[in-house]
Each structure stands twice: as structure tokens, then as C-alpha cells.
Coordinates of C-alpha atoms in Angstrom, one line a residue:
Chain A
M1 CA 100.0 73.2 47.0
T2 CA 102.3 72.4 49.9
N3 CA 101.6 73.6 53.3
D4 CA 104.6 75.9 53.1
Q5 CA 103.3 77.6 50.0
S6 CA 99.9 78.1 51.6
L7 CA 101.4 79.8 54.6
I8 CA 103.2 82.2 52.3
Q9 CA 100.1 82.8 50.2
A10 CA 98.0 83.5 53.2
V11 CA 100.2 86.5 54.0
E12 CA 100.0 87.7 50.4
Q13 CA 96.3 87.4 50.2
A14 CA 95.3 88.7 53.7
D15 CA 92.6 91.3 53.1
T16 CA 92.1 92.5 56.6
P17 CA 94.5 93.7 59.3
A18 CA 93.5 90.8 61.6
R19 CA 94.0 88.2 58.9
L20 CA 97.3 89.6 58.0
I21 CA 98.4 89.4 61.7
A22 CA 97.2 85.8 61.9
A23 CA 98.9 84.8 58.6
V24 CA 102.2 86.5 59.6
R25 CA 102.2 84.8 62.9
A26 CA 101.6 81.4 61.3
L27 CA 104.4 82.0 58.8
A28 CA 106.8 83.3 61.4
D29 CA 106.1 80.2 63.6
A30 CA 106.9 77.9 60.7
H31 CA 110.6 78.9 60.5
L32 CA 110.7 78.6 56.8
E33 CA 113.7 79.8 54.7
A34 CA 111.3 80.3 51.8
G35 CA 109.2 82.6 54.1
I36 CA 112.0 85.1 54.7
P37 CA 111.3 87.3 51.7
I38 CA 107.6 87.6 52.5
L39 CA 108.3 88.3 56.2
I40 CA 110.6 91.1 55.0
T41 CA 107.8 92.4 52.7
A42 CA 105.4 92.3 55.7
L43 CA 107.6 94.9 57.5
G44 CA 106.3 97.4 55.0
Y45 CA 102.5 96.8 55.3
N46 CA 102.0 99.6 57.7
N47 CA 100.5 97.2 60.3
P48 CA 102.6 97.4 63.5
G49 CA 101.2 94.2 64.9
A50 CA 102.1 92.2 61.8
A51 CA 105.5 93.9 61.4
S52 CA 106.5 93.1 65.0
L53 CA 105.6 89.4 64.4
A54 CA 107.6 89.4 61.2
V55 CA 110.6 90.9 63.1
E56 CA 110.3 88.1 65.6
G57 CA 110.1 85.5 62.8
L58 CA 113.2 86.9 61.1
I59 CA 115.1 87.0 64.3
Q60 CA 114.3 83.3 64.8
M61 CA 115.7 82.6 61.4
G62 CA 119.1 84.0 62.5
G63 CA 122.0 84.3 60.1
S64 CA 120.0 83.1 57.1
A65 CA 117.8 86.2 57.3
V66 CA 120.8 88.6 57.2
P67 CA 121.7 88.7 53.5
P68 CA 118.1 89.2 52.4
L69 CA 117.6 91.8 55.1
L70 CA 120.7 93.7 54.0
E71 CA 119.7 93.4 50.3
K72 CA 116.1 94.3 50.6
L73 CA 116.5 97.3 53.0
D74 CA 113.6 99.6 52.1
G75 CA 114.9 102.9 51.0
Y76 CA 111.5 104.6 50.8
N77 CA 109.5 103.3 53.7
Y78 CA 111.3 104.3 56.9
G79 CA 108.9 102.3 59.0
A80 CA 109.8 99.1 57.2
R81 CA 113.5 100.1 57.4
A82 CA 113.3 100.5 61.2
Y83 CA 111.8 97.0 61.6
A84 CA 114.5 95.5 59.3
I85 CA 117.2 97.3 61.3
R86 CA 115.7 96.0 64.5
A87 CA 115.8 92.5 63.2
L88 CA 119.4 92.9 62.1
A89 CA 120.3 94.4 65.5
A90 CA 118.7 91.4 67.3
I91 CA 120.3 88.8 65.1
A92 CA 123.6 90.6 65.8
D93 CA 125.5 89.3 62.9
P94 CA 128.5 91.5 62.2
R95 CA 127.9 91.4 58.5
A96 CA 125.4 94.2 59.4
L97 CA 128.1 96.4 60.8
D98 CA 128.4 98.8 57.9
I99 CA 124.6 99.1 57.4
L100 CA 124.2 99.8 61.1
N101 CA 126.9 102.4 61.1
T102 CA 125.5 104.2 58.2
A103 CA 121.9 104.0 59.5
A104 CA 122.9 105.2 63.0
L105 CA 124.8 108.2 61.7
N106 CA 122.8 109.3 58.6
D107 CA 119.3 107.9 58.4
F108 CA 116.7 110.6 58.5
A109 CA 114.2 108.6 60.6
P110 CA 114.8 108.5 64.3
S111 CA 113.3 105.1 64.7
V112 CA 115.9 103.7 62.3
R113 CA 118.8 105.5 64.0
R114 CA 117.7 104.3 67.4
A115 CA 117.5 100.7 66.3
A116 CA 120.9 100.9 64.6
A117 CA 122.6 102.6 67.6
K118 CA 121.4 99.9 69.9
G119 CA 122.4 97.2 67.5
L120 CA 126.0 98.5 67.1
G121 CA 126.6 97.8 70.8
N122 CA 125.5 94.2 70.6
L123 CA 127.1 92.5 67.6
H124 CA 128.5 89.0 67.9
W125 CA 132.1 90.2 67.4
H126 CA 133.6 86.8 67.8
K127 CA 132.2 85.9 64.4
L128 CA 134.7 88.3 62.9
S129 CA 138.3 87.2 62.4
P130 CA 140.5 88.2 65.4
E131 CA 142.4 90.8 63.5
Q132 CA 139.1 92.5 62.3
I133 CA 137.6 92.8 65.8
P134 CA 139.5 95.8 67.2
F135 CA 138.9 97.9 64.1
A136 CA 135.2 97.0 64.0
Q137 CA 134.6 97.7 67.6
E138 CA 136.5 101.0 67.4
K139 CA 134.3 101.9 64.5
A140 CA 131.1 101.2 66.5
F141 CA 132.4 103.2 69.4
Y142 CA 133.2 106.1 67.2
T143 CA 129.8 106.1 65.7
L144 CA 128.0 105.8 69.0
R145 CA 130.0 108.8 70.4
Q146 CA 128.8 110.8 67.4
V147 CA 125.2 109.7 67.9
C148 CA 125.4 110.7 71.6
Q149 CA 125.5 114.3 70.4
D150 CA 122.3 114.2 68.4
S151 CA 119.7 116.9 69.1
E152 CA 116.9 114.3 69.5
W153 CA 116.6 112.8 73.0
S154 CA 115.5 109.4 71.9
I155 CA 118.5 109.0 69.6
R156 CA 120.9 109.9 72.4
Y157 CA 119.1 107.5 74.6
A158 CA 119.6 104.7 72.1
A159 CA 123.3 105.6 71.7
I160 CA 123.8 105.2 75.4
V161 CA 122.1 101.8 75.4
G162 CA 124.5 100.9 72.6
L163 CA 127.5 102.1 74.5
Q164 CA 126.4 100.2 77.6
L165 CA 126.2 97.0 75.5
L166 CA 129.5 97.7 73.9
A167 CA 131.1 98.1 77.3
A168 CA 130.8 94.3 77.7
Q169 CA 133.9 94.3 75.5
P170 CA 136.8 94.4 78.0
G171 CA 139.1 96.5 75.8
L172 CA 136.5 99.3 75.4
K173 CA 135.0 99.3 78.9
P174 CA 137.2 101.9 80.5
H175 CA 136.9 104.3 77.5
I176 CA 133.2 103.9 77.5
Q177 CA 132.9 104.5 81.2
T178 CA 135.0 107.7 80.8
H179 CA 132.8 108.9 78.0
L180 CA 129.6 108.3 80.0
Q181 CA 130.9 110.2 83.0
Q182 CA 131.7 113.1 80.7
M183 CA 128.2 113.1 79.3
L184 CA 126.5 113.5 82.6
P185 CA 127.0 117.2 83.4
S186 CA 126.1 118.4 79.9
E187 CA 123.0 116.2 79.3
S188 CA 120.0 118.5 79.4
D189 CA 117.2 115.8 79.3
R190 CA 116.3 114.2 82.6
A191 CA 115.3 110.9 81.1
V192 CA 118.5 110.6 79.1
R193 CA 120.6 111.6 82.1
A194 CA 118.9 108.8 84.0
R195 CA 119.8 106.4 81.3
V196 CA 123.5 107.5 81.4
Q197 CA 123.5 106.9 85.2
L198 CA 122.0 103.5 84.7
A199 CA 124.7 102.7 82.1
T200 CA 127.5 103.8 84.4
L201 CA 126.1 101.5 87.1
S202 CA 125.6 98.5 84.7
S203 CA 128.5 98.7 82.3
Chain B
M1 CA 94.6 116.8 72.4
Q2 CA 97.0 118.0 69.7
E3 CA 98.7 114.9 68.3
S4 CA 101.9 115.2 66.3
N5 CA 103.8 112.4 64.7
P6 CA 107.2 112.2 66.5
E7 CA 108.6 110.5 63.4
A8 CA 107.8 113.6 61.4
D9 CA 109.0 116.0 64.0
G10 CA 112.6 117.0 63.6
E11 CA 113.1 115.3 60.3
T12 CA 110.9 117.4 58.0
E13 CA 112.2 120.7 59.3
V14 CA 113.9 122.8 56.7
S15 CA 113.5 126.1 58.5
P16 CA 115.0 129.3 57.0
S17 CA 117.0 130.8 59.8
L18 CA 116.0 134.1 61.2
T19 CA 117.6 136.4 63.8
V20 CA 115.6 137.3 66.9
E21 CA 115.3 140.9 65.6
Q22 CA 114.1 139.7 62.2
A23 CA 111.6 137.4 63.7
I24 CA 110.1 140.2 65.9
A25 CA 110.1 142.6 63.0
N26 CA 108.4 140.0 60.8
L27 CA 105.5 139.7 63.2
T28 CA 104.2 143.0 61.6
H29 CA 105.6 142.4 58.1
E30 CA 103.2 143.2 55.3
D31 CA 103.5 139.6 54.0
V32 CA 101.3 137.8 56.5
S33 CA 102.9 134.4 55.8
L34 CA 106.1 135.9 57.2
R35 CA 104.2 136.9 60.3
Y36 CA 102.9 133.4 60.7
Y37 CA 106.3 131.8 60.3
A38 CA 108.0 134.3 62.6
A39 CA 105.5 133.5 65.4
W40 CA 106.2 129.8 65.0
W41 CA 109.9 130.4 64.9
L42 CA 110.0 132.4 68.2
G43 CA 108.1 129.6 69.9
K44 CA 110.2 126.8 68.4
F45 CA 113.4 128.4 69.7
Q46 CA 111.8 129.6 72.9
I47 CA 112.9 133.2 72.4
D48 CA 112.1 134.6 75.8
T49 CA 113.3 138.2 75.5
P50 CA 110.8 140.8 76.7
A51 CA 110.7 142.3 73.2
A52 CA 109.7 138.9 71.7
V53 CA 107.1 138.2 74.4
E54 CA 105.5 141.7 73.9
A55 CA 105.5 141.3 70.2
L56 CA 103.8 137.9 70.4
I57 CA 101.2 139.3 72.9
A58 CA 100.5 142.1 70.4
A59 CA 100.1 139.5 67.7
L60 CA 97.2 138.0 69.7
D61 CA 95.2 141.0 68.5
D62 CA 96.3 140.7 64.8
E63 CA 93.5 141.5 62.3
A64 CA 95.4 141.2 59.1
D65 CA 96.0 137.4 58.9
R66 CA 92.5 135.9 58.3
T67 CA 91.3 132.6 56.8
A68 CA 88.4 132.3 54.4
L69 CA 86.3 131.2 57.4
G70 CA 87.3 134.1 59.6
G71 CA 90.0 132.3 61.5
Y72 CA 93.2 134.0 62.8
P73 CA 96.3 131.9 61.9
L74 CA 98.8 134.3 63.4
R75 CA 96.9 134.5 66.7
R76 CA 97.0 130.7 66.8
N77 CA 100.7 130.5 66.3
A78 CA 101.4 133.4 68.7
A79 CA 99.3 131.8 71.4
R80 CA 101.2 128.5 70.9
A81 CA 104.5 130.2 71.0
L82 CA 103.7 132.0 74.2
G83 CA 103.1 128.7 75.9
K84 CA 106.4 127.3 74.8
I85 CA 108.3 130.4 75.8
G86 CA 106.9 130.2 79.3
D87 CA 106.7 133.9 80.4
I88 CA 103.6 134.3 82.6
K89 CA 103.3 137.9 81.5
A90 CA 101.3 136.4 78.6
V91 CA 98.6 135.0 80.9
P92 CA 96.1 137.9 80.9
A93 CA 96.2 138.2 77.1
L94 CA 95.8 134.4 76.7
I95 CA 92.8 134.5 79.0
E96 CA 91.3 137.1 76.8
C97 CA 91.8 134.7 73.8
L98 CA 89.5 132.2 75.5
D99 CA 86.6 134.4 74.5
G100 CA 87.6 134.9 70.9
S101 CA 85.7 133.7 67.9
D102 CA 88.3 131.3 66.5
F103 CA 88.1 127.8 68.0
Y104 CA 91.8 127.1 67.2
V105 CA 92.9 130.3 69.0
R106 CA 90.9 129.3 72.0
E107 CA 92.4 125.8 71.9
A108 CA 96.0 127.1 71.6
A109 CA 95.4 129.6 74.4
A110 CA 94.0 126.9 76.7
Q111 CA 97.0 124.6 76.0
S112 CA 99.5 127.4 76.6
L113 CA 97.7 128.5 79.8
G114 CA 98.2 124.9 81.0
M115 CA 101.9 125.1 80.1
L116 CA 102.4 128.4 81.8
G117 CA 101.1 127.0 85.1
D118 CA 99.5 130.2 86.5
P119 CA 96.3 129.4 88.4
A120 CA 94.9 132.8 87.6
C121 CA 93.4 131.4 84.4
I122 CA 91.4 128.6 86.2
P123 CA 88.0 130.5 86.4
A124 CA 88.2 131.4 82.7
L125 CA 89.0 127.9 81.7
K126 CA 86.2 126.5 83.8
Q127 CA 83.7 128.8 82.0
L128 CA 84.4 126.9 78.8
L129 CA 83.1 123.7 80.4
F130 CA 79.8 125.3 81.5
G131 CA 76.7 123.7 80.0
G132 CA 78.3 120.2 80.4
I133 CA 78.1 117.5 77.8
E134 CA 74.7 118.7 76.6
A135 CA 76.3 121.9 75.3
A136 CA 79.4 120.1 74.0
V137 CA 78.2 119.3 70.5
Q138 CA 79.8 119.5 67.1
V139 CA 79.8 122.9 65.4
P140 CA 77.8 122.3 62.1
G141 CA 80.1 122.0 59.2
M142 CA 83.2 122.1 61.3
P143 CA 85.5 119.2 62.4
H144 CA 85.3 120.3 66.1
L145 CA 83.0 120.8 69.0
V146 CA 81.8 124.1 70.4
Q147 CA 84.8 124.5 72.7
P148 CA 88.3 123.0 72.8
Y149 CA 87.2 120.7 75.7
E150 CA 90.2 118.5 75.5
A151 CA 92.7 121.3 75.8
V152 CA 90.7 122.9 78.5
M153 CA 90.4 119.8 80.7
E154 CA 94.0 118.9 80.2
A155 CA 95.1 122.4 81.3
L156 CA 92.8 122.2 84.3
G157 CA 94.4 118.9 85.2
T158 CA 97.9 120.2 84.8
L159 CA 97.0 123.2 86.9
Q160 CA 95.8 121.0 89.7
A161 CA 92.4 122.8 89.6
T162 CA 90.5 120.4 91.9
E163 CA 87.7 122.9 92.0
A164 CA 87.0 122.0 88.4
I165 CA 86.3 118.3 89.2
P166 CA 82.5 118.6 89.2
L167 CA 82.7 120.3 85.8
I168 CA 85.1 117.7 84.3
K169 CA 83.6 114.5 85.6
P170 CA 80.5 114.5 83.3
F171 CA 82.8 114.6 80.3
L172 CA 83.9 111.0 81.1
E173 CA 80.5 110.1 79.5
H174 CA 80.9 112.3 76.4
S175 CA 80.3 110.5 73.1
V176 CA 83.6 111.5 71.6
E177 CA 86.5 109.2 72.8
R178 CA 89.2 111.9 72.8
V179 CA 87.0 114.0 75.1
Q180 CA 86.5 111.0 77.4
Y181 CA 90.3 110.4 77.5
S182 CA 91.0 114.1 78.3
A183 CA 88.5 113.9 81.1
S184 CA 90.1 110.7 82.4
R185 CA 93.5 112.2 82.2
A186 CA 92.5 115.4 84.1
M187 CA 90.5 113.4 86.7
Y188 CA 93.5 111.2 87.3
Q189 CA 95.7 114.3 87.8
L190 CA 93.2 115.8 90.1
T191 CA 92.3 112.8 92.2
K192 CA 95.1 110.2 91.7
D193 CA 92.4 107.6 91.6
S194 CA 93.6 104.7 89.5
V195 CA 90.2 104.1 88.0
Y196 CA 90.9 106.9 85.6
G197 CA 94.3 105.6 84.7
E198 CA 92.8 102.2 84.1
S199 CA 90.2 103.5 81.7
L200 CA 93.0 105.0 79.6
V201 CA 94.8 101.6 79.8
K202 CA 91.6 100.1 78.4
A203 CA 91.6 102.6 75.6
L204 CA 95.0 101.1 74.5
A205 CA 93.1 98.1 73.2
G206 CA 90.7 100.2 71.1
K207 CA 90.2 99.6 67.4
D208 CA 91.4 102.9 66.0
I209 CA 95.2 103.5 66.0
Q210 CA 94.8 107.3 66.2
L211 CA 92.9 106.8 69.4
R212 CA 95.4 104.3 70.8
R213 CA 98.1 106.9 70.2
V214 CA 96.1 109.6 72.0
A215 CA 95.5 107.3 75.0
L216 CA 99.2 106.4 75.0
S217 CA 100.2 110.0 75.1
D218 CA 97.7 110.7 77.9
L219 CA 99.2 107.9 80.0
G220 CA 102.6 109.3 79.5
A221 CA 101.5 112.8 80.4
I222 CA 100.0 111.6 83.7
G223 CA 102.9 109.3 84.4
Y224 CA 100.6 106.3 85.2
L225 CA 103.2 103.7 86.1
P226 CA 100.8 100.6 86.2
A227 CA 100.3 101.2 82.5
A228 CA 104.0 100.4 81.6
S229 CA 103.6 96.9 80.3
A230 CA 100.3 97.7 78.5
I231 CA 102.1 100.6 76.8
V232 CA 104.8 98.3 75.6
S233 CA 102.4 95.7 74.2
S234 CA 99.9 98.1 72.6
A235 CA 99.7 98.0 68.8
V236 CA 101.2 101.4 68.2
E237 CA 104.5 102.5 66.7
N238 CA 107.5 102.4 69.0
S239 CA 108.1 106.1 68.7
F240 CA 104.9 106.8 70.5
K241 CA 105.5 104.2 73.1
L242 CA 108.9 105.6 73.9
I243 CA 107.5 109.1 74.5
A244 CA 104.8 107.7 76.7
L245 CA 107.3 105.6 78.8
K246 CA 109.5 108.7 79.0
G247 CA 106.6 110.4 80.7
L248 CA 106.4 107.5 83.2
L249 CA 110.1 107.7 83.8
E250 CA 110.1 111.4 84.4
H251 CA 107.4 111.0 87.0
Q252 CA 109.6 108.5 88.8
L253 CA 112.6 110.8 88.7
E254 CA 110.8 113.9 90.0
P255 CA 111.0 113.4 93.8
F256 CA 114.4 112.0 93.7
K257 CA 117.8 113.5 93.8
P258 CA 119.5 113.5 90.5
E259 CA 122.1 110.9 91.5
S260 CA 119.7 108.2 92.7
L261 CA 117.5 105.9 90.5
N262 CA 114.7 104.0 92.1
D263 CA 113.7 100.5 91.0
E264 CA 110.6 101.7 89.2
A265 CA 112.7 104.1 87.1
I266 CA 115.1 101.3 86.2
K267 CA 112.2 99.0 85.2
V268 CA 110.8 101.7 82.9
M269 CA 114.2 102.2 81.3
N270 CA 114.5 98.5 80.8
L271 CA 111.2 98.5 78.9
M272 CA 112.3 101.6 76.9
D273 CA 115.4 99.7 75.9
T274 CA 113.3 97.0 74.3
L275 CA 111.6 99.5 72.0
L276 CA 114.7 100.9 70.4

């Protein structure tokens, strides 16, 4: 058995939470293409320590982790889905745009929606063809404006973080600034209001 | 400490809608399950009309809704609702609940008295701590101690009841971790001594995820700023960490004018951003 296979097997065979964490860390550190599917599986083991390490490992793999992450998005386990969306958001590959849009708007789990909202602001737009960029950015802006009206504070908070990141795009910046200014008087939650203020200062 | 899963909150709610009048009427409906739901509903939507508050206070004396073990489900929900609604007219009735036979009614009443913020309840809350940790033992056959010590200490801490310090301090040595945490939390609120904040930080490294969540929520409630990075790196779901950091952030915002953000507040928000 090769060393690579034994790293993968160690994750599959881990029988305690501590062994799982150690095995996931070793596999993540090895940067193996072949390890991507098992890192994705590890997102669903209900072990936050292992899942965070797996997310880090997937982010390190960059674009090659994107298709399997999109394909294997866990429809049943929202915890696993949130970790996967976090990985996609951090990799920032615009192939994830549609998934992030849908997740930010419609997922039933706040953790998934937060991760998606933040991710929508931060995509590597330049990887799209020039004629696709305005449409894609407008779509992200539209989604984030919707998400800013959610009833759950943490989701609004995440949408504001997404908007602040999106405001790095010169074409959108004035529109986002206006939107943030309009949010301030109506925002009832102090923490969210503070985040809007920070966004208006930073964006 | 009542712990709820923030992931579950707000996404499993499929609540039949009621009008305020219906909800108040349902508090005395012959179907006791409708009474129970109506009390929850009034609290959830913080219906603070005098009629709602009076009907909920009356529900604290309900005799119809009983469990097999003699508990009073409606009274529990009514006591919880009155805390959320925030009308201090409920204080005398809630103080009376502290003497009741149902542990969970006493617990809900103590929590709500803490939320209502009226110091009139302090002597009654203190009484539940009499006897110290020797008296604070498990009730045979039940999953709880003699009194709702956690709720009582948390309420006393919130109420700034410094006169309760000598009663609370011994509970730092109680054998049940959650009780220790509540004592630490209250002692920090009453003394601002960082030793109590640090013992909660230490609890974040504990073996049991439920206990780590409780410690996290306690740190958020007391707004203990030095815990910020320990909160971020604790092995707990991000949803819980975000709520705890929100507590820290709100404590930073309190003394400031709405238009100014201090550096600490910005640091906490930067940490929150990493947890989304």
C-alpha cells in the first residue's frame, strides 16, 4: 500500500474523535487530489475539529476541489453542507456562483446561508469571460440585497459582509454604499448595525 | 442554563398563526394543549398588551394542565413568556412561582425574573441558594438538582445582586460543571474579576461538547472580551461561536454612541467575519 492510500485509509478507519482529527490533518497536509473525496466525506462526520481541518485541506487544493464539492453537496446533512459551502466560498471559484446564490437565498440552515452570502461577495470574477462579469456580479448583488432582509440577525450580518467584499468591484461600489446607508436607520439589531457601519467605513 | 440549538431555532418553526385575541382566549381553552401553545405564542411574539400580560399571570395558577409527575406545563410556558414580554407587573406572581412544587416552573420564573430586571425579586432568589452546595443535590429519579441553581445564579448576576456574592461563591466548587459555570458567570458579573472569566475560558477546552457550548454562551452573556480568540478556536459549531462573539460585541457597543465603533468592537467583528 502506498503512503497516499494509507493516509486515506487512516481517515476511513479512525475509531475515535482524536484519531479522526489526526488522520484528517495528515491527509489535508498531504495535498492529494485522491484525498479530495474523503476530505469531503469528513465534512459530514459530525466532528467540528475534523471538519474544519478538512475545509482547510480542500481550500488548499483550490480549483481541483470545486467540481467534486459542487457534485457531492450533501442534501441531508446541513452541517456538512455548511462546511462545503465555506470551502467553496474560500476557494472563490466562480463556477460556484449558482450554488452560492441558491444556498444564500433558499437553504433552510442559517449556517449554510451565512457561508454562501459571504462567498458571493468574494468570487474571483476575473476567471469569468469579460462579457459574463457584469451579469454575474449583478446577480450576486441582487441576492445579497434579498438576504439583507432576512429575519435572522446572523444571516443579515453575513449578507453585509458579502456586500462589503463585493464593493471591491468598482462598478458596484456606489450602489452598495447607497444600499448600506439605507439599511442603517431600519436595522433593529445593534450588532448588525455595527457591522453595517464598519462596512460603510471599509468599502 | 437553558441551551437551545441556534441551528434549530428559526428553521423548524411551523407555527399556526393566531390573533392576539385568540391566543388570550386559548389560555383558558378546554383543550390544554392549545393553552400551552398560546402561552408560548404570546411570548414568542412578545405580545405586551395589558390583557395578554394579565392572562399569562393568571395562567401561572393554572391547575388543569398537569404532567404524570405533577408538573405544570402551562405555568412553565407562561412564566417564560412573561420574561420575554418584559412587563414588570409580572414580578410578584413570578416571585410566588419560586415557591412552587414544579422545578421547571421555578427555573422559568428565575430566568424571567432575571430578564425583567426588577431587584425586588433578589431576596426570594437568594433563598433558593440557602443550604449551599451541601443542599444542592440531585433529586432522586429526576434529571435535576433540588433547585434551579443555574437559573437563579444567572439571574442574580444579571440583576447586579452583589449582596448574593457570599451565597454564590461556594457554588464555584459544586460537582456539576454547569453549576460551576453559572457561578463563575454570576461572580464575574458581580465582581468583574477576570479570574472568573478565565475559568470559563478554561472550560472551552473541556471534553464534552455540550459543556463547551454552555461555557461559550456564558462568555457571550458576560461579554468577556479576553475570551475572543479562545471562542474562535474552540471546538464548537460556528453558530454558537457567532452568538458568543455577538455578546462580546454588544458589550463593546454599549457605552458608545451609535455612530462610533471602538477598536475592540472592530476586532470582534473581524473575528465574527471569519466564522461565517
